[in-house]
Amino acid sequence: KACWNWRFKFPLTLSSLIKYQRLTVSIWDKDIGANDNIGEATLTLDGWFKRLYRMGLGKRASQASYWSPQPPAKRDSDMSFGLESLTDAAESLFNKEPLLEDNDPELVENKFWLTLYNAERESAGMLMLSIQLVPKDLIGNLPAGDGRSEPNNNPKLPKPTGRLKFTLNPFVMCLRLLGPKICRRLICMLSCVACIVFVLWVLPVVFGNILSAPIVKVVS
């Protein structure tokens, strides 16, 4: 349950011989230690690029064009938006800004859900995104910065909100901030430390009783 609202821009030159154009999208779980790959998917864009080139988009600045999958992917019923990173945690607790402004009907129509798969080729969730090809001569008319930097337009991308929910339960907050994997590691480490402390505390008492038992028996 994550949300980024992030824009990536890549330069591209269309031609009639263009091929092997792939876009790989991967989602990673950012941990304190090693990061884990949650899932990924690869889109084949050759046919779209060649079709636009034949239509003349590669030769003249006519209009921007959105890519749309066939058939369009649908959203799972249990999917919801979330938080980009822990740096936005405090702000997300109180910020009620909408996740994304859907003022562009064309953008709304061309957004789609992409199914991601893990290393075992099992479904690892879905990601909503849109892909737009903008001719070089139209870039000035459609200004858009990288990520959420200025000019943050076409479309405007607000900071993600809504993932982190505040609670007074410290265990629940640790789970939400650190994630289940790190929490399991911490529980294992604390359990090992508790066992070592218990053994170090009990061992002298046990050995003391064993050594003192014969002496007490003789004295008695």
PDB file of C-alpha atoms in Angstrom:
ATOM      1  CA  LYS A   1       0.000   0.000   0.000  1.00  0.00           C
ATOM      2  CA  ALA A   2       2.342   2.665  -1.275  1.00  0.00           C
ATOM      3  CA  CYS A   3       2.085   5.839  -3.332  1.00  0.00           C
ATOM      4  CA  TRP A   4       4.793   7.873  -5.046  1.00  0.00           C
ATOM      5  CA  ASN A   5       3.312  10.422  -7.486  1.00  0.00           C
ATOM      6  CA  TRP A   6       6.646  10.588  -9.284  1.00  0.00           C
ATOM      7  CA  ARG A   7       7.529  11.544 -12.849  1.00  0.00           C
ATOM      8  CA  PHE A   8      10.321   9.946 -14.885  1.00  0.00           C
ATOM      9  CA  LYS A   9      11.485  11.479 -18.181  1.00  0.00           C
ATOM     10  CA  PHE A  10      13.511   9.676 -20.847  1.00  0.00           C
ATOM     11  CA  PRO A  11      14.800  11.036 -24.196  1.00  0.00           C
ATOM     12  CA  LEU A  12      13.772   8.970 -27.219  1.00  0.00           C
ATOM     13  CA  THR A  13      14.291   9.117 -30.980  1.00  0.00           C
ATOM     14  CA  LEU A  14      11.640   7.451 -33.136  1.00  0.00           C
ATOM     15  CA  SER A  15      12.493   5.724 -36.399  1.00  0.00           C
ATOM     16  CA  SER A  16      11.072   3.051 -38.675  1.00  0.00           C
ATOM     17  CA  LEU A  17      13.787   0.645 -37.466  1.00  0.00           C
ATOM     18  CA  ILE A  18      13.237   1.135 -33.750  1.00  0.00           C
ATOM     19  CA  LYS A  19      13.081  -2.134 -31.812  1.00  0.00           C
ATOM     20  CA  TYR A  20      13.788  -3.762 -28.464  1.00  0.00           C
ATOM     21  CA  GLN A  21      12.165  -0.871 -26.624  1.00  0.00           C
ATOM     22  CA  ARG A  22      11.298  -2.175 -23.172  1.00  0.00           C
ATOM     23  CA  LEU A  23      10.238  -0.377 -20.014  1.00  0.00           C
ATOM     24  CA  THR A  24      10.878  -2.352 -16.832  1.00  0.00           C
ATOM     25  CA  VAL A  25       9.124  -1.179 -13.678  1.00  0.00           C
ATOM     26  CA  SER A  26      10.302  -2.592 -10.362  1.00  0.00           C
ATOM     27  CA  ILE A  27       9.186  -1.933  -6.786  1.00  0.00           C
ATOM     28  CA  TRP A  28      11.615  -2.210  -3.882  1.00  0.00           C
ATOM     29  CA  ASP A  29      11.130  -2.402  -0.146  1.00  0.00           C
ATOM     30  CA  LYS A  30      13.525   0.091   1.419  1.00  0.00           C
ATOM     31  CA  ASP A  31      14.898  -1.372   4.650  1.00  0.00           C
ATOM     32  CA  ILE A  32      17.546  -0.200   7.079  1.00  0.00           C
ATOM     33  CA  GLY A  33      19.737  -3.031   5.803  1.00  0.00           C
ATOM     34  CA  ALA A  34      19.496  -4.607   2.352  1.00  0.00           C
ATOM     35  CA  ASN A  35      16.591  -3.567   0.105  1.00  0.00           C
ATOM     36  CA  ASP A  36      14.235  -6.256  -1.201  1.00  0.00           C
ATOM     37  CA  ASN A  37      12.728  -6.479  -4.668  1.00  0.00           C
ATOM     38  CA  ILE A  38       8.958  -6.775  -4.188  1.00  0.00           C
ATOM     39  CA  GLY A  39       8.002  -7.233  -7.819  1.00  0.00           C
ATOM     40  CA  GLU A  40       8.519  -6.007 -11.359  1.00  0.00           C
ATOM     41  CA  ALA A  41       6.995  -6.003 -14.828  1.00  0.00           C
ATOM     42  CA  THR A  42       8.253  -5.232 -18.340  1.00  0.00           C
ATOM     43  CA  LEU A  43       6.249  -3.376 -20.976  1.00  0.00           C
ATOM     44  CA  THR A  44       6.989  -3.811 -24.704  1.00  0.00           C
ATOM     45  CA  LEU A  45       6.649  -0.452 -26.450  1.00  0.00           C
ATOM     46  CA  ASP A  46       7.943  -1.293 -29.952  1.00  0.00           C
ATOM     47  CA  GLY A  47       4.525  -1.486 -31.585  1.00  0.00           C
ATOM     48  CA  TRP A  48       3.386   1.790 -30.046  1.00  0.00           C
ATOM     49  CA  PHE A  49       6.516   3.663 -31.147  1.00  0.00           C
ATOM     50  CA  LYS A  50       6.342   2.308 -34.711  1.00  0.00           C
ATOM     51  CA  ARG A  51       2.648   3.151 -34.972  1.00  0.00           C
ATOM     52  CA  LEU A  52       3.248   6.727 -33.832  1.00  0.00           C
ATOM     53  CA  TYR A  53       6.141   7.069 -36.263  1.00  0.00           C
ATOM     54  CA  ARG A  54       3.961   5.934 -39.164  1.00  0.00           C
ATOM     55  CA  MET A  55       1.288   8.413 -38.062  1.00  0.00           C
ATOM     56  CA  GLY A  56       3.854  11.188 -38.349  1.00  0.00           C
ATOM     57  CA  LEU A  57       4.624  11.880 -34.668  1.00  0.00           C
ATOM     58  CA  GLY A  58       8.268  11.135 -35.319  1.00  0.00           C
ATOM     59  CA  LYS A  59       8.454  13.688 -38.149  1.00  0.00           C
ATOM     60  CA  ARG A  60       6.440  16.638 -36.931  1.00  0.00           C
ATOM     61  CA  ALA A  61       5.217  17.996 -33.600  1.00  0.00           C
ATOM     62  CA  SER A  62       1.525  17.199 -33.858  1.00  0.00           C
ATOM     63  CA  GLN A  63       0.383  16.145 -30.398  1.00  0.00           C
ATOM     64  CA  ALA A  64       1.375  14.219 -27.304  1.00  0.00           C
ATOM     65  CA  SER A  65       0.172  10.642 -27.109  1.00  0.00           C
ATOM     66  CA  TYR A  66      -0.602   8.300 -24.195  1.00  0.00           C
ATOM     67  CA  TRP A  67       0.161   4.577 -24.251  1.00  0.00           C
ATOM     68  CA  SER A  68      -2.635   2.312 -23.206  1.00  0.00           C
ATOM     69  CA  PRO A  69      -2.462  -1.472 -22.692  1.00  0.00           C
ATOM     70  CA  GLN A  70      -4.728  -3.873 -24.557  1.00  0.00           C
ATOM     71  CA  PRO A  71      -6.781  -4.997 -22.747  1.00  0.00           C
ATOM     72  CA  PRO A  72      -6.486  -2.405 -19.941  1.00  0.00           C
ATOM     73  CA  ALA A  73      -5.468  -3.785 -16.569  1.00  0.00           C
ATOM     74  CA  LYS A  74      -7.971  -3.489 -13.743  1.00  0.00           C
ATOM     75  CA  ARG A  75      -7.440  -2.585 -10.146  1.00  0.00           C
ATOM     76  CA  ASP A  76      -7.709  -5.130  -7.343  1.00  0.00           C
ATOM     77  CA  SER A  77     -10.453  -4.366  -4.857  1.00  0.00           C
ATOM     78  CA  ASP A  78      -8.049  -4.294  -1.923  1.00  0.00           C
ATOM     79  CA  MET A  79      -5.495  -1.934  -3.484  1.00  0.00           C
ATOM     80  CA  SER A  80      -5.062   1.539  -1.990  1.00  0.00           C
ATOM     81  CA  PHE A  81      -2.572   4.392  -2.039  1.00  0.00           C
ATOM     82  CA  GLY A  82       0.078   5.039   0.574  1.00  0.00           C
ATOM     83  CA  LEU A  83       3.266   6.921   1.503  1.00  0.00           C
ATOM     84  CA  GLU A  84       6.376   7.463  -0.607  1.00  0.00           C
ATOM     85  CA  SER A  85       8.993   7.237   2.140  1.00  0.00           C
ATOM     86  CA  LEU A  86       9.512   7.628   5.864  1.00  0.00           C
ATOM     87  CA  THR A  87      10.703  11.208   5.358  1.00  0.00           C
ATOM     88  CA  ASP A  88       7.095  12.181   4.606  1.00  0.00           C
ATOM     89  CA  ALA A  89       5.727  10.310   7.626  1.00  0.00           C
ATOM     90  CA  ALA A  90       5.056  13.238   9.958  1.00  0.00           C
ATOM     91  CA  GLU A  91       3.547  15.353   7.202  1.00  0.00           C
ATOM     92  CA  SER A  92       1.283  12.534   6.042  1.00  0.00           C
ATOM     93  CA  LEU A  93      -0.336  12.268   9.475  1.00  0.00           C
ATOM     94  CA  PHE A  94      -1.987  15.651   9.093  1.00  0.00           C
ATOM     95  CA  ASN A  95      -1.898  16.430   5.355  1.00  0.00           C
ATOM     96  CA  LYS A  96      -5.297  15.972   3.697  1.00  0.00           C
ATOM     97  CA  GLU A  97      -4.228  17.040   0.208  1.00  0.00           C
ATOM     98  CA  PRO A  98      -5.695  14.797  -2.505  1.00  0.00           C
ATOM     99  CA  LEU A  99      -3.375  12.124  -3.866  1.00  0.00           C
ATOM    100  CA  LEU A 100      -3.607  13.188  -7.492  1.00  0.00           C
ATOM    101  CA  GLU A 101      -5.499  15.891  -9.289  1.00  0.00           C
ATOM    102  CA  ASP A 102      -7.508  14.280 -12.073  1.00  0.00           C
ATOM    103  CA  ASN A 103      -8.299  17.461 -14.011  1.00  0.00           C
ATOM    104  CA  ASP A 104      -7.120  16.026 -17.319  1.00  0.00           C
ATOM    105  CA  PRO A 105      -9.801  13.731 -18.815  1.00  0.00           C
ATOM    106  CA  GLU A 106      -7.266  12.233 -21.230  1.00  0.00           C
ATOM    107  CA  LEU A 107      -4.939  11.333 -18.366  1.00  0.00           C
ATOM    108  CA  VAL A 108      -7.792   9.790 -16.382  1.00  0.00           C
ATOM    109  CA  GLU A 109      -8.742   7.679 -19.373  1.00  0.00           C
ATOM    110  CA  ASN A 110      -5.209   6.448 -20.035  1.00  0.00           C
ATOM    111  CA  LYS A 111      -4.056   5.576 -16.522  1.00  0.00           C
ATOM    112  CA  PHE A 112      -3.816   1.838 -16.057  1.00  0.00           C
ATOM    113  CA  TRP A 113      -2.966  -0.809 -13.462  1.00  0.00           C
ATOM    114  CA  LEU A 114       0.147  -2.889 -14.136  1.00  0.00           C
ATOM    115  CA  THR A 115       0.480  -6.285 -12.443  1.00  0.00           C
ATOM    116  CA  LEU A 116       3.898  -6.877 -10.859  1.00  0.00           C
ATOM    117  CA  TYR A 117       5.477 -10.297 -10.325  1.00  0.00           C
ATOM    118  CA  ASN A 118       8.125 -11.494  -7.871  1.00  0.00           C
ATOM    119  CA  ALA A 119      11.030 -13.863  -8.529  1.00  0.00           C
ATOM    120  CA  GLU A 120       8.685 -16.854  -8.272  1.00  0.00           C
ATOM    121  CA  ARG A 121       6.450 -15.308 -10.974  1.00  0.00           C
ATOM    122  CA  GLU A 122       3.680 -14.822  -8.439  1.00  0.00           C
ATOM    123  CA  SER A 123       1.549 -11.691  -8.421  1.00  0.00           C
ATOM    124  CA  ALA A 124       3.110  -9.143  -6.042  1.00  0.00           C
ATOM    125  CA  GLY A 125       0.525  -6.384  -6.399  1.00  0.00           C
ATOM    126  CA  MET A 126      -0.438  -3.736  -8.931  1.00  0.00           C
ATOM    127  CA  LEU A 127       0.931  -0.317  -9.812  1.00  0.00           C
ATOM    128  CA  MET A 128      -1.030   2.519 -11.420  1.00  0.00           C
ATOM    129  CA  LEU A 129       0.895   4.568 -13.970  1.00  0.00           C
ATOM    130  CA  SER A 130       0.600   6.431 -17.249  1.00  0.00           C
ATOM    131  CA  ILE A 131       3.053   6.700 -20.159  1.00  0.00           C
ATOM    132  CA  GLN A 132       3.077   9.721 -22.454  1.00  0.00           C
ATOM    133  CA  LEU A 133       5.197  10.466 -25.498  1.00  0.00           C
ATOM    134  CA  VAL A 134       5.712  14.213 -26.039  1.00  0.00           C
ATOM    135  CA  PRO A 135       7.285  15.534 -29.288  1.00  0.00           C
ATOM    136  CA  LYS A 136      10.332  17.728 -28.813  1.00  0.00           C
ATOM    137  CA  ASP A 137       8.613  20.788 -30.284  1.00  0.00           C
ATOM    138  CA  LEU A 138       5.783  20.504 -27.749  1.00  0.00           C
ATOM    139  CA  ILE A 139       7.924  20.228 -24.619  1.00  0.00           C
ATOM    140  CA  GLY A 140       7.794  23.982 -24.121  1.00  0.00           C
ATOM    141  CA  ASN A 141       3.985  23.902 -24.184  1.00  0.00           C
ATOM    142  CA  LEU A 142       3.823  21.012 -21.697  1.00  0.00           C
ATOM    143  CA  PRO A 143       6.397  21.877 -19.005  1.00  0.00           C
ATOM    144  CA  ALA A 144       6.993  19.133 -16.450  1.00  0.00           C
ATOM    145  CA  GLY A 145       9.865  18.713 -13.994  1.00  0.00           C
ATOM    146  CA  ASP A 146      11.508  15.483 -12.902  1.00  0.00           C
ATOM    147  CA  GLY A 147       9.807  13.784 -10.000  1.00  0.00           C
ATOM    148  CA  ARG A 148       7.733  16.488  -8.285  1.00  0.00           C
ATOM    149  CA  SER A 149      10.181  19.318  -8.941  1.00  0.00           C
ATOM    150  CA  GLU A 150       9.103  22.557 -10.595  1.00  0.00           C
ATOM    151  CA  PRO A 151       7.488  23.061 -12.984  1.00  0.00           C
ATOM    152  CA  ASN A 152       5.196  20.476 -11.401  1.00  0.00           C
ATOM    153  CA  ASN A 153       2.571  20.381 -14.142  1.00  0.00           C
ATOM    154  CA  ASN A 154       1.032  18.074 -16.754  1.00  0.00           C
ATOM    155  CA  PRO A 155      -0.113  16.653 -14.416  1.00  0.00           C
ATOM    156  CA  LYS A 156       0.550  18.253 -11.043  1.00  0.00           C
ATOM    157  CA  LEU A 157       1.866  15.621  -8.629  1.00  0.00           C
ATOM    158  CA  PRO A 158       1.178  16.314  -4.940  1.00  0.00           C
ATOM    159  CA  LYS A 159       3.127  14.660  -2.148  1.00  0.00           C
ATOM    160  CA  PRO A 160       1.725  11.224  -1.305  1.00  0.00           C
ATOM    161  CA  THR A 161      -0.308  10.993   1.871  1.00  0.00           C
ATOM    162  CA  GLY A 162      -2.370   8.490   3.765  1.00  0.00           C
ATOM    163  CA  ARG A 163      -0.206   5.452   4.438  1.00  0.00           C
ATOM    164  CA  LEU A 164       1.004   6.049   7.980  1.00  0.00           C
ATOM    165  CA  LYS A 165      -1.705   6.115  10.637  1.00  0.00           C
ATOM    166  CA  PHE A 166      -0.743   7.333  14.089  1.00  0.00           C
ATOM    167  CA  THR A 167      -1.413   5.125  17.092  1.00  0.00           C
ATOM    168  CA  LEU A 168      -0.368   5.202  20.743  1.00  0.00           C
ATOM    169  CA  ASN A 169       0.573   1.534  20.573  1.00  0.00           C
ATOM    170  CA  PRO A 170       4.406   1.558  20.291  1.00  0.00           C
ATOM    171  CA  PHE A 171       4.523  -1.973  18.874  1.00  0.00           C
ATOM    172  CA  VAL A 172       2.124  -1.128  16.049  1.00  0.00           C
ATOM    173  CA  MET A 173       4.044   2.083  15.260  1.00  0.00           C
ATOM    174  CA  CYS A 174       7.343   0.175  15.105  1.00  0.00           C
ATOM    175  CA  LEU A 175       5.749  -2.342  12.750  1.00  0.00           C
ATOM    176  CA  ARG A 176       4.449   0.427  10.460  1.00  0.00           C
ATOM    177  CA  LEU A 177       7.723   2.372  10.492  1.00  0.00           C
ATOM    178  CA  LEU A 178      10.188  -0.508  10.173  1.00  0.00           C
ATOM    179  CA  GLY A 179       8.155  -3.137   8.348  1.00  0.00           C
ATOM    180  CA  PRO A 180       7.509  -6.769   9.251  1.00  0.00           C
ATOM    181  CA  LYS A 181      10.898  -8.079   8.087  1.00  0.00           C
ATOM    182  CA  ILE A 182      12.977  -5.775  10.301  1.00  0.00           C
ATOM    183  CA  CYS A 183      10.556  -6.272  13.191  1.00  0.00           C
ATOM    184  CA  ARG A 184      11.032 -10.042  12.956  1.00  0.00           C
ATOM    185  CA  ARG A 185      14.796  -9.571  13.041  1.00  0.00           C
ATOM    186  CA  LEU A 186      14.548  -7.292  16.063  1.00  0.00           C
ATOM    187  CA  ILE A 187      12.313  -9.783  17.885  1.00  0.00           C
ATOM    188  CA  CYS A 188      14.813 -12.582  17.202  1.00  0.00           C
ATOM    189  CA  MET A 189      17.714 -10.440  18.406  1.00  0.00           C
ATOM    190  CA  LEU A 190      15.888  -9.360  21.561  1.00  0.00           C
ATOM    191  CA  SER A 191      14.864 -12.965  22.249  1.00  0.00           C
ATOM    192  CA  CYS A 192      18.480 -14.112  21.940  1.00  0.00           C
ATOM    193  CA  VAL A 193      19.668 -11.314  24.240  1.00  0.00           C
ATOM    194  CA  ALA A 194      16.947 -12.201  26.773  1.00  0.00           C
ATOM    195  CA  CYS A 195      17.978 -15.879  26.705  1.00  0.00           C
ATOM    196  CA  ILE A 196      21.657 -14.991  27.222  1.00  0.00           C
ATOM    197  CA  VAL A 197      20.830 -12.659  30.118  1.00  0.00           C
ATOM    198  CA  PHE A 198      18.605 -15.319  31.681  1.00  0.00           C
ATOM    199  CA  VAL A 199      21.331 -17.981  31.381  1.00  0.00           C
ATOM    200  CA  LEU A 200      23.993 -15.667  32.826  1.00  0.00           C
ATOM    201  CA  TRP A 201      21.684 -14.819  35.721  1.00  0.00           C
ATOM    202  CA  VAL A 202      20.575 -18.390  36.471  1.00  0.00           C
ATOM    203  CA  LEU A 203      23.864 -20.229  35.814  1.00  0.00           C
ATOM    204  CA  PRO A 204      25.757 -18.894  38.873  1.00  0.00           C
ATOM    205  CA  VAL A 205      22.820 -19.745  41.110  1.00  0.00           C
ATOM    206  CA  VAL A 206      22.631 -23.312  39.759  1.00  0.00           C
ATOM    207  CA  PHE A 207      26.375 -23.898  40.067  1.00  0.00           C
ATOM    208  CA  GLY A 208      26.371 -22.336  43.514  1.00  0.00           C
ATOM    209  CA  ASN A 209      23.628 -24.701  44.684  1.00  0.00           C
ATOM    210  CA  ILE A 210      25.439 -27.709  43.184  1.00  0.00           C
ATOM    211  CA  LEU A 211      28.741 -26.817  44.881  1.00  0.00           C
ATOM    212  CA  SER A 212      27.209 -25.854  48.221  1.00  0.00           C
ATOM    213  CA  ALA A 213      24.920 -28.873  48.529  1.00  0.00           C
ATOM    214  CA  PRO A 214      27.696 -31.361  49.658  1.00  0.00           C
ATOM    215  CA  ILE A 215      29.130 -28.822  52.083  1.00  0.00           C
ATOM    216  CA  VAL A 216      25.759 -28.156  53.658  1.00  0.00           C
ATOM    217  CA  LYS A 217      25.143 -31.913  53.892  1.00  0.00           C
ATOM    218  CA  VAL A 218      28.483 -32.524  55.649  1.00  0.00           C
ATOM    219  CA  VAL A 219      27.915 -29.648  58.070  1.00  0.00           C
ATOM    220  CA  SER A 220      24.435 -30.916  58.847  1.00  0.00           C
TER     221      SER A 220
END
